Amino acid sequence: VEPLDEHAARNALLDLFGFSEPYDGNETAVGQSPASPAPLLEPLLDYGYRIGLIPDNTLTYRDLLDAKIMGLLMPRPSETAASFRRAADSKGIEAATDAFYKLCIDSNYIRMDRIKSNRYWRQPTGYGDLEITINMSKPEKDPKEIALLKTLPPSRYPTCLLCEENVGYAGRPDHPARQNLRIVPLTLDGEPWYFQYSPYVYYNEHSIVLKAEHAPMRISNATFARLLDFVDAFPHYFIGSNADLPIVGGSILNHDHFQAGRHVFPMEKAALEVVYTGNAEPDVTFGIVRWPMSVIRLNGKNRRMVLAAAARVLETWRAYGDAAADILPHTGGVPHNTITPIARRKPDGVYELDLVLRNNRTSEQHPDGIFHPHAHLHHIKKENIGLIEVMGLAVLPGRLKSELEAIAAMLSGAAPYDAVATADPSNPLHKHADWIAGMASACGTALESGQAEAAVREEVGRKFLEVLQAAGVYKRTEDGQTAFARFMEEGLGLTRQ
């Protein structure tokens, strides 16, 4: 808050809390500024409930008031955007993103106090270390709030969670408050887009790049141009897109958007195991990445050729079928093949595009998706395998925290293990019953507590590896890799080096 803004900010807070004037006594020292605004906000939220600013003292309503308070202290959206551009022009793009990210944390838009409660570990595999997180930062609604949501009339505003009209929106019980949200305008492939940070930050500087127009997700040649435009402007960030079809796409398919950030994912570290070249794009290398999913990596300094190569892979894959590999491009005119693309700009100027081949076909045996986590994995992960998981970072539901702690207690003997009781449908762990039985058989139920926790974490990591293997269209078998080579050589007309 600049000095000229202090009186306006203070007066806005006085009005919100119903005071006619500020306290005129001695100020109480708060000591060193806390790392998060949360300790300063909590007593204000308690007081706000007592005087009726929120109808219930639930987390949802407290969050609505929290954003309202912080919104009174925020610079206007145009000021934030202008400040970002000034910093980028005078100090460089990294300084601009650093300052913008800090603003989003300081304003409590990014809830670092909750994000710190997430569980995180690495799982060694034959493909490198996978990253496992249990998401505790996105609050779950209590039964009272869920019942309230059922009574609310449908709303058409904002159009969706990503639309620009969210900036400054007061929120409601079924839509988060966004008075402390700020966005920065971008131009990608000649079109208006916006850059913002994710409030949940699944990885460092987790960003959302959203189209100004509310338009559905679509992977096209323009997608690749937009991705390269972004990494030209933000070379210290990666950027990627969820696929554009149900099952293999992300959770929001009705608004075209990307995810970006400053994080090196396990897939980026994975090596190429086969390299191809082609006459159509001689300045580009095509590699098969050693990864549980099916990834083609394009590398080249010639932007035009990289874009042409990506467009050719997409066009070819959209229409490609290989019955022997269980790949059909469409059924009755409904498309199945698409791509999850990820772009980076290397320090030497090389463009790197990872194109992950996806297919969303279902079958009687796998009604949730042939190339999707199969039923025996749903107790850990049933949701779509989107961009973040594709790159090797598991975002697992918060319910697993207490469930895994209970399982570890059984393996250590701190809690009794009864196979029959665990398998009972009324038992909160019944969906894990077979998994627990396997661990109890392999490890016993007398491990030290630390060993039990490590054993459970390792088993979760193995399950996530299975999830990625299930989502791969070309399996990591001799037949699967032969079929992948067939696509590269016959489908794309490439030559193996």
Short mmCIF file of C-alpha atoms in Angstrom, two decimals:
data_model
loop_
_atom_site.label_atom_id
_atom_site.label_comp_id
_atom_site.label_asym_id
_atom_site.label_seq_id
_atom_site.Cartn_x
_atom_site.Cartn_y
_atom_site.Cartn_z
CA VAL A 1 0.00 0.00 0.00
CA GLU A 2 1.60 3.25 -1.12
CA PRO A 3 1.55 6.21 1.35
CA LEU A 4 -1.06 8.07 -0.69
CA ASP A 5 -3.33 5.01 -0.50
CA GLU A 6 -3.14 4.45 3.27
CA HIS A 7 -6.08 6.66 4.28
CA ALA A 8 -8.31 5.23 1.55
CA ALA A 9 -7.45 1.66 2.57
CA ARG A 10 -7.97 2.38 6.27
CA ASN A 11 -11.30 4.10 5.61
CA ALA A 12 -12.49 1.19 3.51
CA LEU A 13 -11.69 -1.21 6.38
CA LEU A 14 -13.43 1.07 8.90
CA ASP A 15 -16.54 1.04 6.72
CA LEU A 16 -16.46 -2.75 6.32
CA PHE A 17 -16.25 -3.36 10.08
CA GLY A 18 -18.70 -0.61 11.03
CA PHE A 19 -16.36 1.82 12.76
CA SER A 20 -16.75 5.60 12.40
CA GLU A 21 -13.12 6.38 13.21
CA PRO A 22 -9.83 4.56 13.80
CA TYR A 23 -8.48 3.66 17.23
CA ASP A 24 -6.73 6.68 18.73
CA GLY A 25 -4.82 4.97 21.51
CA ASN A 26 -1.37 3.44 21.46
CA GLU A 27 -0.93 0.91 18.69
CA THR A 28 -0.17 -2.64 19.74
CA ALA A 29 3.06 -3.89 18.21
CA VAL A 30 2.59 -7.04 16.16
CA GLY A 31 6.29 -7.80 16.01
CA GLN A 32 7.92 -9.10 12.88
CA SER A 33 5.58 -9.36 9.90
CA PRO A 34 4.36 -12.96 9.57
CA ALA A 35 5.25 -15.01 6.49
CA SER A 36 1.55 -15.31 5.68
CA PRO A 37 -1.34 -12.85 6.15
CA ALA A 38 -3.35 -15.60 7.88
CA PRO A 39 -2.34 -14.78 11.51
CA LEU A 40 -3.45 -11.16 11.00
CA LEU A 41 -6.67 -12.12 9.26
CA GLU A 42 -7.91 -14.77 11.68
CA PRO A 43 -9.00 -12.36 14.47
CA LEU A 44 -10.65 -10.10 11.88
CA LEU A 45 -12.60 -13.06 10.50
CA ASP A 46 -13.67 -14.05 14.02
CA TYR A 47 -14.85 -10.49 14.68
CA GLY A 48 -16.55 -10.29 11.28
CA TYR A 49 -18.64 -13.34 12.17
CA ARG A 50 -19.54 -11.90 15.58
CA ILE A 51 -20.91 -8.70 14.04
CA GLY A 52 -22.77 -10.48 11.26
CA LEU A 53 -20.57 -9.86 8.23
CA ILE A 54 -20.91 -13.56 7.40
CA PRO A 55 -23.93 -15.73 8.24
CA ASP A 56 -21.95 -18.80 9.33
CA ASN A 57 -18.48 -19.33 10.74
CA THR A 58 -17.66 -21.98 8.12
CA LEU A 59 -14.46 -22.09 6.09
CA THR A 60 -16.36 -21.12 2.93
CA TYR A 61 -17.83 -17.96 4.42
CA ARG A 62 -14.57 -17.07 6.18
CA ASP A 63 -12.81 -17.32 2.81
CA LEU A 64 -15.39 -14.98 1.25
CA LEU A 65 -14.72 -12.37 3.96
CA ASP A 66 -10.96 -12.96 3.78
CA ALA A 67 -10.90 -12.06 0.07
CA LYS A 68 -13.13 -9.04 0.68
CA ILE A 69 -10.76 -7.66 3.31
CA MET A 70 -7.68 -8.17 1.17
CA GLY A 71 -9.44 -6.77 -1.88
CA LEU A 72 -9.71 -3.41 -0.11
CA LEU A 73 -5.91 -3.26 0.09
CA MET A 74 -5.09 -4.39 -3.44
CA PRO A 75 -3.95 -2.14 -6.30
CA ARG A 76 -6.48 -1.82 -9.11
CA PRO A 77 -6.12 -4.45 -11.86
CA SER A 78 -4.77 -1.89 -14.34
CA GLU A 79 -2.15 -0.76 -11.81
CA THR A 80 -1.02 -4.34 -11.26
CA ALA A 81 -0.68 -4.92 -15.00
CA ALA A 82 1.20 -1.64 -15.49
CA SER A 83 3.56 -2.48 -12.62
CA PHE A 84 4.23 -5.90 -14.15
CA ARG A 85 5.11 -4.34 -17.52
CA ARG A 86 7.36 -1.69 -15.94
CA ALA A 87 9.25 -4.38 -14.02
CA ALA A 88 9.58 -6.55 -17.12
CA ASP A 89 10.90 -3.63 -19.19
CA SER A 90 13.33 -2.29 -16.58
CA LYS A 91 14.43 -5.40 -14.66
CA GLY A 92 13.51 -8.34 -16.86
CA ILE A 93 10.66 -10.84 -17.00
CA GLU A 94 11.92 -12.91 -14.07
CA ALA A 95 11.82 -9.87 -11.77
CA ALA A 96 8.30 -9.12 -13.01
CA THR A 97 7.01 -12.62 -12.25
CA ASP A 98 8.81 -12.63 -8.89
CA ALA A 99 7.04 -9.43 -7.84
CA PHE A 100 3.66 -10.54 -9.17
CA TYR A 101 3.94 -13.93 -7.43
CA LYS A 102 4.83 -12.19 -4.16
CA LEU A 103 1.81 -9.90 -4.50
CA CYS A 104 -0.47 -12.94 -4.92
CA ILE A 105 1.00 -14.52 -1.78
CA ASP A 106 0.94 -11.32 0.30
CA SER A 107 -2.71 -10.69 -0.66
CA ASN A 108 -3.65 -14.21 0.51
CA TYR A 109 -4.89 -15.08 -2.98
CA ILE A 110 -2.33 -17.88 -2.85
CA ARG A 111 -2.95 -19.51 0.53
CA MET A 112 0.57 -20.51 1.47
CA ASP A 113 -0.56 -21.37 5.01
CA ARG A 114 -2.73 -24.15 3.55
CA ILE A 115 -0.33 -25.17 0.82
CA LYS A 116 2.29 -25.92 3.47
CA SER A 117 -0.02 -28.62 4.80
CA ASN A 118 0.19 -30.58 1.53
CA ARG A 119 2.05 -33.88 1.73
CA TYR A 120 4.95 -34.33 -0.71
CA TRP A 121 7.52 -37.02 -1.41
CA ARG A 122 9.50 -38.50 -4.29
CA GLN A 123 9.17 -42.06 -5.49
CA PRO A 124 12.18 -43.66 -7.25
CA THR A 125 11.21 -45.65 -10.37
CA GLY A 126 12.88 -46.97 -13.48
CA TYR A 127 11.85 -43.72 -15.18
CA GLY A 128 13.36 -41.41 -12.56
CA ASP A 129 11.83 -40.00 -9.39
CA LEU A 130 8.10 -39.35 -9.61
CA GLU A 131 6.63 -36.60 -7.40
CA ILE A 132 3.70 -37.45 -5.14
CA THR A 133 1.50 -34.85 -3.46
CA ILE A 134 -1.62 -35.14 -1.35
CA ASN A 135 -3.57 -31.94 -1.83
CA MET A 136 -4.66 -30.43 1.49
CA SER A 137 -4.77 -26.81 0.29
CA LYS A 138 -8.10 -26.94 -1.52
CA PRO A 139 -10.62 -26.96 1.32
CA GLU A 140 -13.34 -29.59 1.37
CA LYS A 141 -16.85 -28.42 2.19
CA ASP A 142 -18.54 -29.73 5.31
CA PRO A 143 -21.97 -31.46 5.12
CA LYS A 144 -23.79 -28.28 6.17
CA GLU A 145 -22.28 -26.37 3.25
CA ILE A 146 -22.98 -29.19 0.80
CA ALA A 147 -26.63 -29.16 1.85
CA LEU A 148 -26.75 -25.38 1.35
CA LEU A 149 -25.33 -25.65 -2.17
CA LYS A 150 -28.18 -27.93 -3.22
CA THR A 151 -30.66 -25.16 -2.41
CA LEU A 152 -28.95 -22.41 -4.40
CA PRO A 153 -30.35 -21.37 -7.79
CA PRO A 154 -28.07 -21.82 -10.80
CA SER A 155 -25.96 -18.80 -11.69
CA ARG A 156 -24.62 -17.68 -15.06
CA TYR A 157 -22.10 -15.19 -13.70
CA PRO A 158 -19.16 -15.46 -13.85
CA THR A 159 -19.47 -17.71 -16.90
CA CYS A 160 -16.85 -20.09 -15.47
CA LEU A 161 -14.06 -20.18 -12.89
CA LEU A 162 -11.52 -18.92 -15.44
CA CYS A 163 -13.33 -16.03 -17.11
CA GLU A 164 -11.86 -12.55 -16.63
CA GLU A 165 -15.01 -11.30 -14.89
CA ASN A 166 -13.83 -13.25 -11.84
CA VAL A 167 -11.43 -10.37 -11.09
CA GLY A 168 -12.93 -8.53 -8.13
CA TYR A 169 -15.94 -10.86 -7.84
CA ALA A 170 -17.36 -11.05 -4.31
CA GLY A 171 -18.06 -14.77 -4.54
CA ARG A 172 -20.86 -16.86 -3.11
CA PRO A 173 -21.03 -20.22 -1.31
CA ASP A 174 -20.68 -22.13 -4.61
CA HIS A 175 -18.12 -19.80 -6.24
CA PRO A 176 -14.90 -18.49 -4.68
CA ALA A 177 -14.41 -14.79 -3.93
CA ARG A 178 -11.83 -13.15 -6.16
CA GLN A 179 -11.46 -9.55 -4.92
CA ASN A 180 -7.75 -10.30 -4.50
CA LEU A 181 -7.28 -11.88 -7.95
CA ARG A 182 -5.15 -9.96 -10.44
CA ILE A 183 -4.38 -10.86 -14.07
CA VAL A 184 -1.87 -9.58 -16.64
CA PRO A 185 -2.81 -9.19 -20.34
CA LEU A 186 -0.84 -11.17 -22.93
CA THR A 187 -0.96 -11.50 -26.70
CA LEU A 188 -0.53 -15.06 -27.96
CA ASP A 189 -0.68 -15.76 -31.68
CA GLY A 190 -2.24 -12.34 -32.21
CA GLU A 191 -5.09 -12.94 -29.73
CA PRO A 192 -5.78 -11.51 -26.25
CA TRP A 193 -4.99 -13.85 -23.36
CA TYR A 194 -4.34 -13.35 -19.65
CA PHE A 195 -1.69 -14.56 -17.20
CA GLN A 196 -2.47 -15.25 -13.55
CA TYR A 197 -1.35 -17.54 -10.74
CA SER A 198 -3.28 -20.52 -9.46
CA PRO A 199 -4.55 -20.09 -5.88
CA TYR A 200 -3.65 -23.71 -5.09
CA VAL A 201 -0.05 -23.82 -6.40
CA TYR A 202 0.51 -27.52 -7.02
CA TYR A 203 4.13 -26.66 -7.95
CA ASN A 204 6.40 -23.60 -7.87
CA GLU A 205 4.85 -20.49 -9.47
CA HIS A 206 1.91 -22.50 -10.78
CA SER A 207 0.32 -20.21 -13.37
CA ILE A 208 -2.83 -20.18 -15.49
CA VAL A 209 -2.80 -18.67 -18.98
CA LEU A 210 -6.39 -18.18 -20.12
CA LYS A 211 -8.01 -17.05 -23.33
CA ALA A 212 -9.84 -13.71 -23.03
CA GLU A 213 -12.78 -15.20 -24.91
CA HIS A 214 -14.81 -17.92 -23.18
CA ALA A 215 -14.16 -20.64 -25.78
CA PRO A 216 -13.81 -24.40 -25.32
CA MET A 217 -10.50 -26.21 -25.10
CA ARG A 218 -9.16 -27.15 -28.51
CA ILE A 219 -5.74 -28.50 -29.45
CA SER A 220 -4.85 -27.12 -32.87
CA ASN A 221 -1.92 -25.71 -34.83
CA ALA A 222 -2.69 -22.37 -33.16
CA THR A 223 -2.11 -24.05 -29.77
CA PHE A 224 1.53 -24.71 -30.64
CA ALA A 225 2.05 -21.14 -31.83
CA ARG A 226 0.59 -19.80 -28.57
CA LEU A 227 2.82 -22.06 -26.50
CA LEU A 228 5.97 -20.91 -28.31
CA ASP A 229 4.87 -17.26 -28.07
CA PHE A 230 4.61 -17.73 -24.32
CA VAL A 231 8.05 -19.32 -23.85
CA ASP A 232 9.55 -16.59 -26.04
CA ALA A 233 8.15 -14.03 -23.57
CA PHE A 234 8.65 -16.17 -20.40
CA PRO A 235 11.73 -18.33 -21.16
CA HIS A 236 12.13 -19.22 -17.46
CA TYR A 237 8.70 -20.95 -17.44
CA PHE A 238 7.36 -24.08 -19.07
CA ILE A 239 3.80 -24.05 -20.44
CA GLY A 240 1.45 -26.86 -21.36
CA SER A 241 -2.15 -27.66 -22.16
CA ASN A 242 -4.52 -30.34 -21.05
CA ALA A 243 -5.94 -32.44 -23.84
CA ASP A 244 -9.22 -31.31 -25.34
CA LEU A 245 -11.34 -34.46 -25.03
CA PRO A 246 -13.26 -35.91 -22.06
CA ILE A 247 -11.52 -38.58 -19.93
CA VAL A 248 -8.03 -37.59 -21.11
CA GLY A 249 -8.57 -33.84 -20.68
CA GLY A 250 -8.48 -31.63 -17.62
CA SER A 251 -11.27 -30.65 -15.25
CA ILE A 252 -12.21 -27.47 -17.15
CA LEU A 253 -12.83 -28.13 -20.85
CA ASN A 254 -15.21 -25.22 -21.48
CA HIS A 255 -12.56 -22.47 -21.38
CA ASP A 256 -9.34 -22.68 -23.38
CA HIS A 257 -6.38 -22.29 -21.04
CA PHE A 258 -2.85 -23.45 -20.34
CA GLN A 259 -0.85 -24.12 -17.18
CA ALA A 260 2.65 -22.77 -16.75
CA GLY A 261 5.24 -22.29 -14.05
CA ARG A 262 8.78 -22.50 -12.81
CA HIS A 263 9.27 -26.15 -12.07
CA VAL A 264 11.26 -29.00 -13.59
CA PHE A 265 8.96 -32.01 -13.76
CA PRO A 266 10.17 -35.61 -13.83
CA MET A 267 9.19 -36.00 -17.50
CA GLU A 268 11.45 -33.11 -18.51
CA LYS A 269 14.40 -34.95 -16.94
CA ALA A 270 13.61 -38.19 -18.80
CA ALA A 271 16.04 -39.08 -21.57
CA LEU A 272 15.34 -39.91 -25.21
CA GLU A 273 15.67 -43.58 -26.02
CA VAL A 274 15.13 -43.37 -29.79
CA VAL A 275 15.78 -40.39 -32.09
CA TYR A 276 14.27 -39.83 -35.54
CA THR A 277 14.64 -37.23 -38.27
CA GLY A 278 12.54 -36.44 -41.31
CA ASN A 279 12.92 -34.75 -44.66
CA ALA A 280 9.95 -32.43 -44.11
CA GLU A 281 11.52 -30.72 -41.06
CA PRO A 282 15.29 -31.38 -41.33
CA ASP A 283 16.15 -28.94 -38.52
CA VAL A 284 13.98 -30.79 -35.99
CA THR A 285 14.72 -33.99 -34.09
CA PHE A 286 11.86 -36.29 -33.07
CA GLY A 287 12.57 -38.41 -30.01
CA ILE A 288 10.66 -41.07 -28.09
CA VAL A 289 10.98 -40.22 -24.39
CA ARG A 290 11.72 -42.99 -21.94
CA TRP A 291 8.52 -42.48 -19.98
CA PRO A 292 5.55 -44.63 -18.90
CA MET A 293 3.26 -42.61 -21.17
CA SER A 294 3.75 -42.21 -24.93
CA VAL A 295 5.73 -39.00 -25.51
CA ILE A 296 7.28 -37.56 -28.68
CA ARG A 297 9.84 -34.83 -27.99
CA LEU A 298 10.58 -32.24 -30.68
CA ASN A 299 13.78 -30.18 -30.45
CA GLY A 300 14.95 -27.41 -32.75
CA LYS A 301 16.00 -23.76 -32.97
CA ASN A 302 14.01 -23.15 -36.15
CA ARG A 303 10.65 -22.03 -34.78
CA ARG A 304 8.85 -22.39 -38.12
CA MET A 305 9.98 -25.99 -38.52
CA VAL A 306 9.17 -26.89 -34.90
CA LEU A 307 5.63 -25.59 -35.43
CA ALA A 308 5.32 -27.46 -38.73
CA ALA A 309 6.55 -30.69 -37.11
CA ALA A 310 4.08 -30.35 -34.23
CA ALA A 311 1.22 -29.67 -36.63
CA ARG A 312 2.13 -32.76 -38.65
CA VAL A 313 2.25 -34.98 -35.55
CA LEU A 314 -1.16 -33.70 -34.44
CA GLU A 315 -2.77 -34.10 -37.88
CA THR A 316 -1.34 -37.58 -38.34
CA TRP A 317 -2.27 -38.76 -34.84
CA ARG A 318 -5.85 -37.43 -35.08
CA ALA A 319 -6.49 -39.79 -38.01
CA TYR A 320 -4.19 -42.66 -37.04
CA GLY A 321 -5.45 -46.10 -36.18
CA ASP A 322 -3.69 -49.31 -35.26
CA ALA A 323 -6.10 -52.08 -34.31
CA ALA A 324 -3.23 -54.31 -33.20
CA ALA A 325 -2.35 -51.71 -30.56
CA ASP A 326 -6.02 -51.13 -29.63
CA ILE A 327 -5.95 -47.62 -31.10
CA LEU A 328 -8.97 -46.40 -33.06
CA PRO A 329 -9.07 -42.71 -34.07
CA HIS A 330 -12.86 -42.41 -33.98
CA THR A 331 -16.05 -44.37 -33.39
CA GLY A 332 -19.10 -43.40 -35.38
CA GLY A 333 -17.61 -40.00 -36.09
CA VAL A 334 -16.69 -39.33 -32.44
CA PRO A 335 -12.94 -38.52 -32.22
CA HIS A 336 -10.68 -40.35 -29.78
CA ASN A 337 -7.10 -39.26 -30.58
CA THR A 338 -5.63 -36.02 -29.26
CA ILE A 339 -2.45 -34.65 -27.70
CA THR A 340 -1.28 -33.14 -24.40
CA PRO A 341 1.45 -30.62 -25.43
CA ILE A 342 4.17 -29.08 -23.22
CA ALA A 343 6.63 -26.38 -24.37
CA ARG A 344 9.96 -25.11 -23.03
CA ARG A 345 12.66 -22.75 -24.27
CA LYS A 346 16.14 -23.95 -23.39
CA PRO A 347 18.95 -21.53 -22.41
CA ASP A 348 20.66 -22.16 -25.77
CA GLY A 349 17.53 -21.04 -27.63
CA VAL A 350 16.28 -24.53 -28.53
CA TYR A 351 12.51 -24.99 -28.53
CA GLU A 352 11.42 -28.22 -26.86
CA LEU A 353 7.90 -29.56 -27.37
CA ASP A 354 6.72 -32.72 -25.64
CA LEU A 355 3.67 -34.15 -27.40
CA VAL A 356 1.94 -36.80 -25.29
CA LEU A 357 -0.31 -39.06 -27.38
CA ARG A 358 -3.76 -39.58 -25.84
CA ASN A 359 -6.81 -41.68 -26.71
CA ASN A 360 -10.12 -41.54 -24.79
CA ARG A 361 -11.84 -44.66 -26.08
CA THR A 362 -13.82 -46.80 -23.62
CA SER A 363 -14.78 -50.47 -23.66
CA GLU A 364 -17.05 -52.83 -21.77
CA GLN A 365 -14.05 -53.99 -19.75
CA HIS A 366 -12.86 -50.40 -19.09
CA PRO A 367 -15.93 -48.13 -19.12
CA ASP A 368 -13.95 -45.25 -17.60
CA GLY A 369 -11.34 -45.39 -20.35
CA ILE A 370 -9.03 -47.94 -21.94
CA PHE A 371 -6.05 -45.58 -21.56
CA HIS A 372 -7.08 -44.34 -18.12
CA PRO A 373 -6.49 -45.59 -14.55
CA HIS A 374 -8.19 -48.97 -14.40
CA ALA A 375 -10.64 -49.98 -11.70
CA HIS A 376 -8.05 -51.49 -9.34
CA LEU A 377 -6.33 -48.08 -9.17
CA HIS A 378 -9.43 -45.98 -8.46
CA HIS A 379 -8.98 -46.18 -4.69
CA ILE A 380 -5.91 -43.96 -5.22
CA LYS A 381 -6.69 -42.06 -8.42
CA LYS A 382 -9.87 -42.16 -10.52
CA GLU A 383 -9.92 -38.61 -11.87
CA ASN A 384 -8.69 -37.58 -15.32
CA ILE A 385 -4.94 -37.80 -15.87
CA GLY A 386 -4.28 -34.22 -16.86
CA LEU A 387 -1.23 -32.17 -17.71
CA ILE A 388 0.34 -32.15 -14.24
CA GLU A 389 0.06 -35.91 -13.73
CA VAL A 390 1.26 -36.58 -17.28
CA MET A 391 4.52 -34.80 -16.41
CA GLY A 392 5.05 -37.00 -13.35
CA LEU A 393 3.49 -35.08 -10.44
CA ALA A 394 0.62 -36.88 -8.72
CA VAL A 395 -2.06 -34.61 -7.26
CA LEU A 396 -3.94 -36.96 -4.97
CA PRO A 397 -7.13 -36.17 -3.02
CA GLY A 398 -6.92 -34.89 0.55
CA ARG A 399 -8.92 -37.87 1.89
CA LEU A 400 -5.80 -40.01 1.46
CA LYS A 401 -3.93 -38.27 4.27
CA SER A 402 -6.02 -39.77 7.07
CA GLU A 403 -6.55 -43.04 5.18
CA LEU A 404 -2.81 -43.60 4.67
CA GLU A 405 -2.12 -42.75 8.32
CA ALA A 406 -4.69 -45.38 9.36
CA ILE A 407 -3.11 -47.97 7.07
CA ALA A 408 0.37 -47.22 8.40
CA ALA A 409 -0.97 -47.66 11.94
CA MET A 410 -2.15 -51.17 10.99
CA LEU A 411 1.24 -52.06 9.49
CA SER A 412 3.00 -50.91 12.68
CA GLY A 413 0.60 -52.65 15.04
CA ALA A 414 -0.50 -49.33 16.54
CA ALA A 415 -4.00 -50.24 15.33
CA PRO A 416 -5.39 -53.77 14.91
CA TYR A 417 -5.65 -55.18 11.41
CA ASP A 418 -8.79 -57.20 10.74
CA ALA A 419 -9.11 -58.19 7.07
CA VAL A 420 -12.83 -58.99 7.36
CA ALA A 421 -13.67 -55.72 9.12
CA THR A 422 -11.60 -53.69 6.65
CA ALA A 423 -13.41 -55.23 3.67
CA ASP A 424 -16.84 -54.37 5.09
CA PRO A 425 -18.50 -51.68 2.89
CA SER A 426 -19.25 -49.59 5.97
CA ASN A 427 -15.54 -49.36 6.81
CA PRO A 428 -13.96 -46.07 5.59
CA LEU A 429 -10.96 -48.09 4.37
CA HIS A 430 -12.93 -50.75 2.51
CA LYS A 431 -11.91 -49.42 -0.93
CA HIS A 432 -8.29 -50.11 0.09
CA ALA A 433 -9.02 -53.58 1.50
CA ASP A 434 -7.21 -55.65 -1.16
CA TRP A 435 -4.29 -53.22 -1.19
CA ILE A 436 -3.96 -53.34 2.61
CA ALA A 437 -4.13 -57.14 2.58
CA GLY A 438 -1.26 -57.25 0.07
CA MET A 439 0.89 -54.91 2.15
CA ALA A 440 0.12 -56.79 5.37
CA SER A 441 1.12 -60.04 3.69
CA ALA A 442 4.35 -58.56 2.30
CA CYS A 443 5.42 -56.41 5.26
CA GLY A 444 3.62 -57.85 8.25
CA THR A 445 1.97 -55.74 10.93
CA ALA A 446 4.90 -55.15 13.29
CA LEU A 447 6.95 -52.53 11.45
CA GLU A 448 8.41 -49.55 13.25
CA SER A 449 6.19 -46.52 12.72
CA GLY A 450 8.69 -44.84 10.36
CA GLN A 451 9.06 -48.04 8.35
CA ALA A 452 5.28 -48.39 8.08
CA GLU A 453 4.89 -44.84 6.81
CA ALA A 454 7.69 -45.35 4.29
CA ALA A 455 6.13 -48.61 3.09
CA VAL A 456 2.78 -46.91 2.50
CA ARG A 457 4.38 -43.99 0.65
CA GLU A 458 6.30 -46.40 -1.56
CA GLU A 459 3.13 -48.32 -2.40
CA VAL A 460 1.32 -45.07 -3.29
CA GLY A 461 4.24 -44.19 -5.59
CA ARG A 462 4.01 -47.57 -7.28
CA LYS A 463 0.29 -47.10 -7.77
CA PHE A 464 0.90 -43.73 -9.44
CA LEU A 465 3.42 -45.35 -11.78
CA GLU A 466 0.71 -47.88 -12.69
CA VAL A 467 -1.67 -44.98 -13.32
CA LEU A 468 0.75 -43.46 -15.84
CA GLN A 469 1.38 -46.82 -17.47
CA ALA A 470 -2.36 -47.37 -17.84
CA ALA A 471 -2.73 -43.94 -19.50
CA GLY A 472 0.01 -44.64 -22.04
CA VAL A 473 -1.36 -45.54 -25.48
CA TYR A 474 1.75 -47.52 -26.40
CA LYS A 475 2.63 -49.87 -23.56
CA ARG A 476 6.17 -50.35 -22.35
CA THR A 477 6.31 -53.84 -23.81
CA GLU A 478 8.07 -55.15 -26.89
CA ASP A 479 4.79 -55.15 -28.85
CA GLY A 480 3.87 -51.69 -27.57
CA GLN A 481 7.19 -50.14 -28.50
CA THR A 482 7.11 -51.84 -31.90
CA ALA A 483 3.71 -50.24 -32.49
CA PHE A 484 5.07 -46.85 -31.37
CA ALA A 485 7.94 -47.19 -33.85
CA ARG A 486 5.40 -48.07 -36.53
CA PHE A 487 3.63 -44.76 -35.92
CA MET A 488 6.90 -42.83 -36.07
CA GLU A 489 8.22 -44.56 -39.20
CA GLU A 490 5.10 -45.39 -41.21
CA GLY A 491 2.68 -42.81 -39.85
CA LEU A 492 5.06 -39.85 -39.76
CA GLY A 493 7.57 -41.06 -42.36
CA LEU A 494 10.57 -40.55 -40.06
CA THR A 495 13.96 -42.27 -40.16
CA ARG A 496 15.51 -43.75 -37.06
CA GLN A 497 19.01 -42.47 -36.27
#
